[in-house]
XYZ file of C-alpha atoms in Angstrom:
350
model
C 83.788 77.885 89.943
C 86.799 79.417 91.233
C 87.033 83.206 90.613
C 89.910 84.231 88.835
C 92.709 86.586 90.565
C 96.322 87.496 89.795
C 97.313 85.504 92.849
C 96.235 82.600 91.052
C 98.375 83.278 88.075
C 100.901 80.337 88.606
C 97.919 77.639 88.695
C 96.258 79.602 85.322
C 99.411 79.142 83.526
C 99.803 75.483 84.567
C 96.270 74.946 83.066
C 97.562 76.065 79.713
C 98.258 73.656 76.671
C 102.053 73.055 76.343
C 102.542 75.387 73.187
C 100.644 78.406 74.971
C 102.170 77.915 78.005
C 105.410 78.054 76.091
C 104.458 81.318 74.758
C 103.408 82.742 77.929
C 106.232 81.859 79.879
C 108.731 83.352 77.306
C 106.906 86.554 77.566
C 106.130 86.644 81.222
C 107.919 85.508 84.599
C 106.208 85.966 87.970
C 106.294 85.173 91.507
C 103.595 85.078 94.490
C 105.361 85.264 97.838
C 103.931 86.126 101.421
C 104.574 89.276 102.710
C 104.639 88.755 106.775
C 103.883 91.166 109.588
C 103.186 91.130 113.529
C 100.707 93.576 115.123
C 100.726 94.779 118.742
C 98.212 93.812 120.954
C 96.636 97.325 120.818
C 96.571 97.390 116.753
C 94.934 94.090 116.299
C 91.082 94.680 116.985
C 91.279 97.634 114.903
C 93.347 96.254 112.086
C 90.893 92.907 111.885
C 87.598 95.486 111.707
C 89.352 97.658 108.965
C 91.219 94.972 106.828
C 90.267 91.356 107.896
C 93.097 88.992 108.485
C 96.400 90.799 106.740
C 98.919 89.276 108.832
C 99.865 87.279 105.754
C 99.485 89.056 102.275
C 99.951 87.553 98.998
C 102.337 89.638 96.778
C 102.534 89.057 93.223
C 105.301 90.343 90.894
C 104.881 89.884 87.120
C 107.570 90.818 84.613
C 107.777 90.864 80.873
C 111.017 89.493 79.889
C 111.016 91.161 76.942
C 110.404 94.946 77.605
C 111.465 95.019 81.239
C 107.979 95.967 82.297
C 107.291 94.824 85.882
C 104.512 95.345 88.331
C 103.596 94.392 91.844
C 100.066 93.737 92.915
C 98.723 93.759 96.427
C 95.061 94.397 96.982
C 95.474 95.349 100.452
C 96.871 98.779 99.437
C 93.505 99.884 98.061
C 92.523 99.626 101.533
C 95.408 101.497 103.342
C 94.684 104.393 105.384
C 95.170 108.146 103.804
C 96.052 110.562 106.504
C 95.900 113.621 104.256
C 92.669 115.634 103.896
C 90.321 115.761 101.009
C 88.646 118.536 99.242
C 85.977 119.972 101.347
C 83.712 120.453 98.452
C 82.841 118.817 95.127
C 85.052 120.663 92.168
C 82.434 121.834 89.242
C 84.508 120.228 86.522
C 82.204 121.306 83.831
C 81.947 125.010 85.243
C 85.768 125.173 85.127
C 86.205 123.710 81.700
C 84.064 126.714 80.465
C 86.738 129.135 81.246
C 90.160 129.804 80.173
C 91.582 129.975 76.766
C 90.358 126.761 75.336
C 86.838 127.992 75.304
C 87.708 130.185 72.568
C 90.538 128.817 70.726
C 90.353 130.747 67.521
C 90.973 134.009 69.690
C 92.907 133.137 72.696
C 95.327 130.333 71.139
C 98.347 130.361 68.563
C 97.976 128.492 65.420
C 100.973 126.303 63.676
C 102.765 128.240 60.895
C 100.940 125.690 58.575
C 97.443 126.610 60.065
C 94.789 124.765 62.078
C 92.991 121.349 61.798
C 89.358 121.816 62.243
C 87.421 118.603 62.583
C 83.867 118.338 63.686
C 84.460 117.984 67.089
C 87.876 119.012 67.832
C 90.319 121.955 66.735
C 94.227 122.280 66.961
C 96.363 125.141 68.414
C 100.033 125.435 68.562
C 101.129 124.393 72.007
C 102.598 127.817 73.557
C 105.179 125.748 75.698
C 106.035 122.927 73.623
C 107.377 119.450 74.787
C 109.016 119.230 71.376
C 109.461 121.312 67.711
C 106.188 120.032 66.381
C 103.528 119.855 69.133
C 99.859 120.763 69.231
C 97.015 121.051 71.328
C 93.828 119.072 70.123
C 90.945 121.012 71.688
C 87.508 119.695 72.055
C 84.699 122.153 70.702
C 82.300 120.842 73.278
C 82.918 122.537 76.963
C 81.752 119.095 78.736
C 84.643 117.749 79.389
C 83.514 114.093 79.706
C 83.782 112.541 76.126
C 81.086 109.783 75.823
C 80.348 109.347 72.015
C 82.427 107.123 69.245
C 82.393 110.153 66.817
C 84.322 112.350 69.383
C 86.840 109.938 69.893
C 87.076 109.086 66.146
C 87.361 112.794 65.230
C 90.256 113.219 67.951
C 92.161 110.398 65.945
C 91.294 112.050 62.747
C 92.404 115.346 63.657
C 95.686 114.011 64.958
C 96.414 112.198 61.849
C 95.626 115.227 59.528
C 97.482 117.322 61.962
C 100.708 115.048 61.524
C 100.288 114.901 57.586
C 100.271 118.782 57.534
C 103.481 118.864 59.907
C 105.090 116.594 57.926
C 104.635 118.668 54.677
C 106.173 121.563 56.902
C 109.187 119.628 57.839
C 109.636 116.191 55.721
C 112.295 115.056 58.608
C 109.494 114.582 61.020
C 107.864 111.003 60.726
C 107.207 109.653 64.040
C 103.694 110.526 65.606
C 102.688 110.286 69.063
C 99.247 111.057 70.479
C 98.683 111.676 74.409
C 95.503 112.694 76.244
C 95.827 113.780 79.673
C 92.217 113.893 81.290
C 92.166 116.576 83.994
C 94.697 117.594 86.437
C 95.658 114.056 88.264
C 96.730 113.154 85.270
C 98.909 116.004 84.368
C 96.570 118.360 82.552
C 96.755 122.110 83.432
C 93.620 123.171 81.838
C 90.185 121.608 82.858
C 88.868 121.967 79.091
C 89.285 118.661 77.503
C 92.337 118.390 75.340
C 94.770 115.909 73.823
C 98.241 116.701 72.451
C 99.949 115.394 69.293
C 103.767 115.414 68.444
C 105.869 114.783 65.201
C 109.301 114.092 65.424
C 112.152 112.715 63.497
C 113.442 110.402 66.189
C 110.615 108.112 68.100
C 110.490 108.617 71.902
C 112.056 105.909 74.171
C 109.199 103.924 75.117
C 107.807 103.079 71.503
C 111.175 102.619 70.343
C 112.087 100.102 72.886
C 108.796 98.209 71.980
C 109.924 98.406 68.357
C 113.094 96.796 69.115
C 111.626 93.977 71.197
C 108.925 93.351 68.128
C 111.999 93.027 65.641
C 113.921 90.788 68.159
C 111.074 88.752 68.676
C 110.099 87.954 65.034
C 113.855 87.197 64.411
C 113.980 84.667 67.146
C 110.537 83.093 67.347
C 109.385 83.665 63.849
C 106.216 85.317 65.097
C 104.815 88.631 66.020
C 105.018 89.928 69.477
C 101.862 91.771 69.635
C 100.122 88.846 68.218
C 101.780 86.541 70.925
C 101.122 89.206 73.717
C 97.370 89.327 72.851
C 97.259 85.686 72.642
C 98.864 85.161 76.361
C 96.503 87.670 77.527
C 93.669 85.859 75.996
C 94.782 82.557 77.109
C 94.578 83.290 80.825
C 91.109 85.289 80.463
C 92.564 88.973 80.059
C 92.107 89.395 76.363
C 89.002 89.939 74.123
C 88.307 91.276 70.247
C 85.733 94.252 69.865
C 85.250 95.556 66.298
C 88.223 94.690 64.823
C 90.638 95.723 68.106
C 92.434 93.532 70.434
C 91.805 94.486 73.759
C 93.939 93.800 77.024
C 93.451 94.304 80.730
C 97.305 94.556 80.935
C 99.195 92.073 82.907
C 102.065 94.633 83.873
C 100.111 97.924 84.342
C 102.058 101.065 84.906
C 99.303 101.893 87.410
C 95.475 100.926 88.165
C 93.232 99.712 85.559
C 95.632 99.834 82.613
C 94.069 98.751 79.163
C 96.122 98.029 75.917
C 94.175 98.316 72.870
C 96.066 97.041 69.489
C 94.606 97.599 65.865
C 96.190 97.541 62.472
C 93.980 100.738 61.451
C 93.598 103.975 63.121
C 89.765 103.385 62.342
C 89.431 100.448 64.383
C 90.378 102.463 67.425
C 87.762 104.713 68.168
C 85.020 101.983 68.820
C 87.336 99.964 71.356
C 88.607 103.303 72.892
C 85.078 104.412 73.449
C 83.990 101.322 75.242
C 87.201 101.734 77.540
C 86.078 105.152 78.784
C 82.563 103.680 79.090
C 83.970 101.309 81.302
C 86.265 103.552 83.236
C 83.022 105.565 84.119
C 81.269 102.522 85.240
C 84.431 101.746 87.625
C 84.539 104.922 88.882
C 87.829 106.409 87.144
C 87.722 109.898 87.305
C 90.911 110.973 85.512
C 93.260 109.113 82.959
C 96.275 109.259 80.728
C 95.896 107.817 77.356
C 98.725 107.389 74.696
C 98.734 106.307 71.216
C 101.751 104.551 69.354
C 101.618 104.941 65.518
C 103.729 103.757 62.711
C 105.544 106.221 61.006
C 103.940 108.179 58.597
C 103.366 106.615 55.207
C 104.220 103.192 56.530
C 102.018 100.333 57.652
C 101.901 99.132 61.089
C 100.267 98.662 64.498
C 98.118 101.476 66.389
C 98.280 100.998 70.044
C 96.515 103.026 72.592
C 97.531 102.545 76.325
C 95.138 104.064 79.061
C 95.696 104.112 82.741
C 93.672 105.308 85.700
C 95.197 108.209 87.553
C 92.841 108.128 90.624
C 90.668 110.358 92.850
C 90.388 113.842 91.678
C 90.191 115.058 95.430
C 92.808 112.823 96.707
C 95.784 114.924 98.346
C 98.106 111.677 98.005
C 100.067 111.245 94.862
C 99.631 108.167 92.809
C 103.550 108.010 92.055
C 106.708 107.590 94.503
C 109.662 105.923 94.690
C 109.015 102.345 93.412
C 107.715 103.866 89.910
C 110.348 106.523 89.673
C 113.563 104.801 90.622
C 112.677 100.993 90.973
C 110.836 100.737 87.702
C 108.073 98.539 89.219
C 104.872 99.991 89.860
C 102.844 98.777 92.866
C 99.251 98.356 92.008
C 96.166 97.538 93.818
C 93.517 96.737 91.298
C 93.356 93.219 89.717
C 93.649 92.875 85.917
C 91.082 89.949 86.147
C 88.405 92.289 87.752
C 89.156 95.052 85.147
C 88.319 92.341 82.503
C 85.223 91.748 83.986
C 84.295 95.204 83.399
C 85.533 95.421 80.036
C 83.767 92.363 79.017
C 80.529 93.799 80.417
C 80.569 96.804 77.926
C 82.288 94.979 74.995
C 80.779 91.522 74.771
C 77.157 90.751 74.002
């Protein structure tokens, strides 16, 4: 049996039935092109020992025709030399998490004018340096930075929603929630103690607003739901599965390594799948991640969509973002979504 990988995408799509191939192709376009190089004689032996035969490299570019998301894949980049030094010793993350203001939030963090939300595992504080006018921190009560249990994840989502309800009562203009979870410093967290951030605003942020426009245009043009067809397209090529009511995808146009998308129609269905994705991340060695949850406007029905992405080695001195991400709008990724789906299936399927 041929092992699937992203370089085989054109052939995988050709094997789909006509109807599914049409759905897939109206969402995605792609190319697979050889990248060629010539090594000087002095380099050839070293290169072959370290990399194998890489004079010709298969470059894959996948583009979402509707959202404009685009990703370049080249597995060779995962083996490129890193010339900057690593940390000399392993940092004790748990010890760092026990220090700082989040270890004692009632005494060392501000509250919102409408108070705090106090859950079983998390408590809110008003962000001292706000992103937006309604912005809170959701602080873990456990000093162990690693969230491992479904009740913890479920309580995080519950506290976020309850805070949005209170914030909306304080300012009825604000109806658009946005939850982000930056885990450790590689993901942009300035404090090691585990925390997430919840915002509520009167105008949706750019990325979720763009997807909402795509969904409206897609339904108007094709008569079906964009999220539904996106999941069908992923499942058709082996990159999607259902876990306890949640649709889970190893994303075909990831922003960086190991991006996972979870789609549900209820916030209660998010926690089981999100917990399993975090378990998968631990299994494959992910040390730091960003997560975000797109939610419908308050008091409206809609989708709850979680996005998670690997942010790399905590001890690396190299950045995981560069000019291609910032200005070309096209990330360069070394991880293969088909390998990621194998790991997701291992923790989600019996």
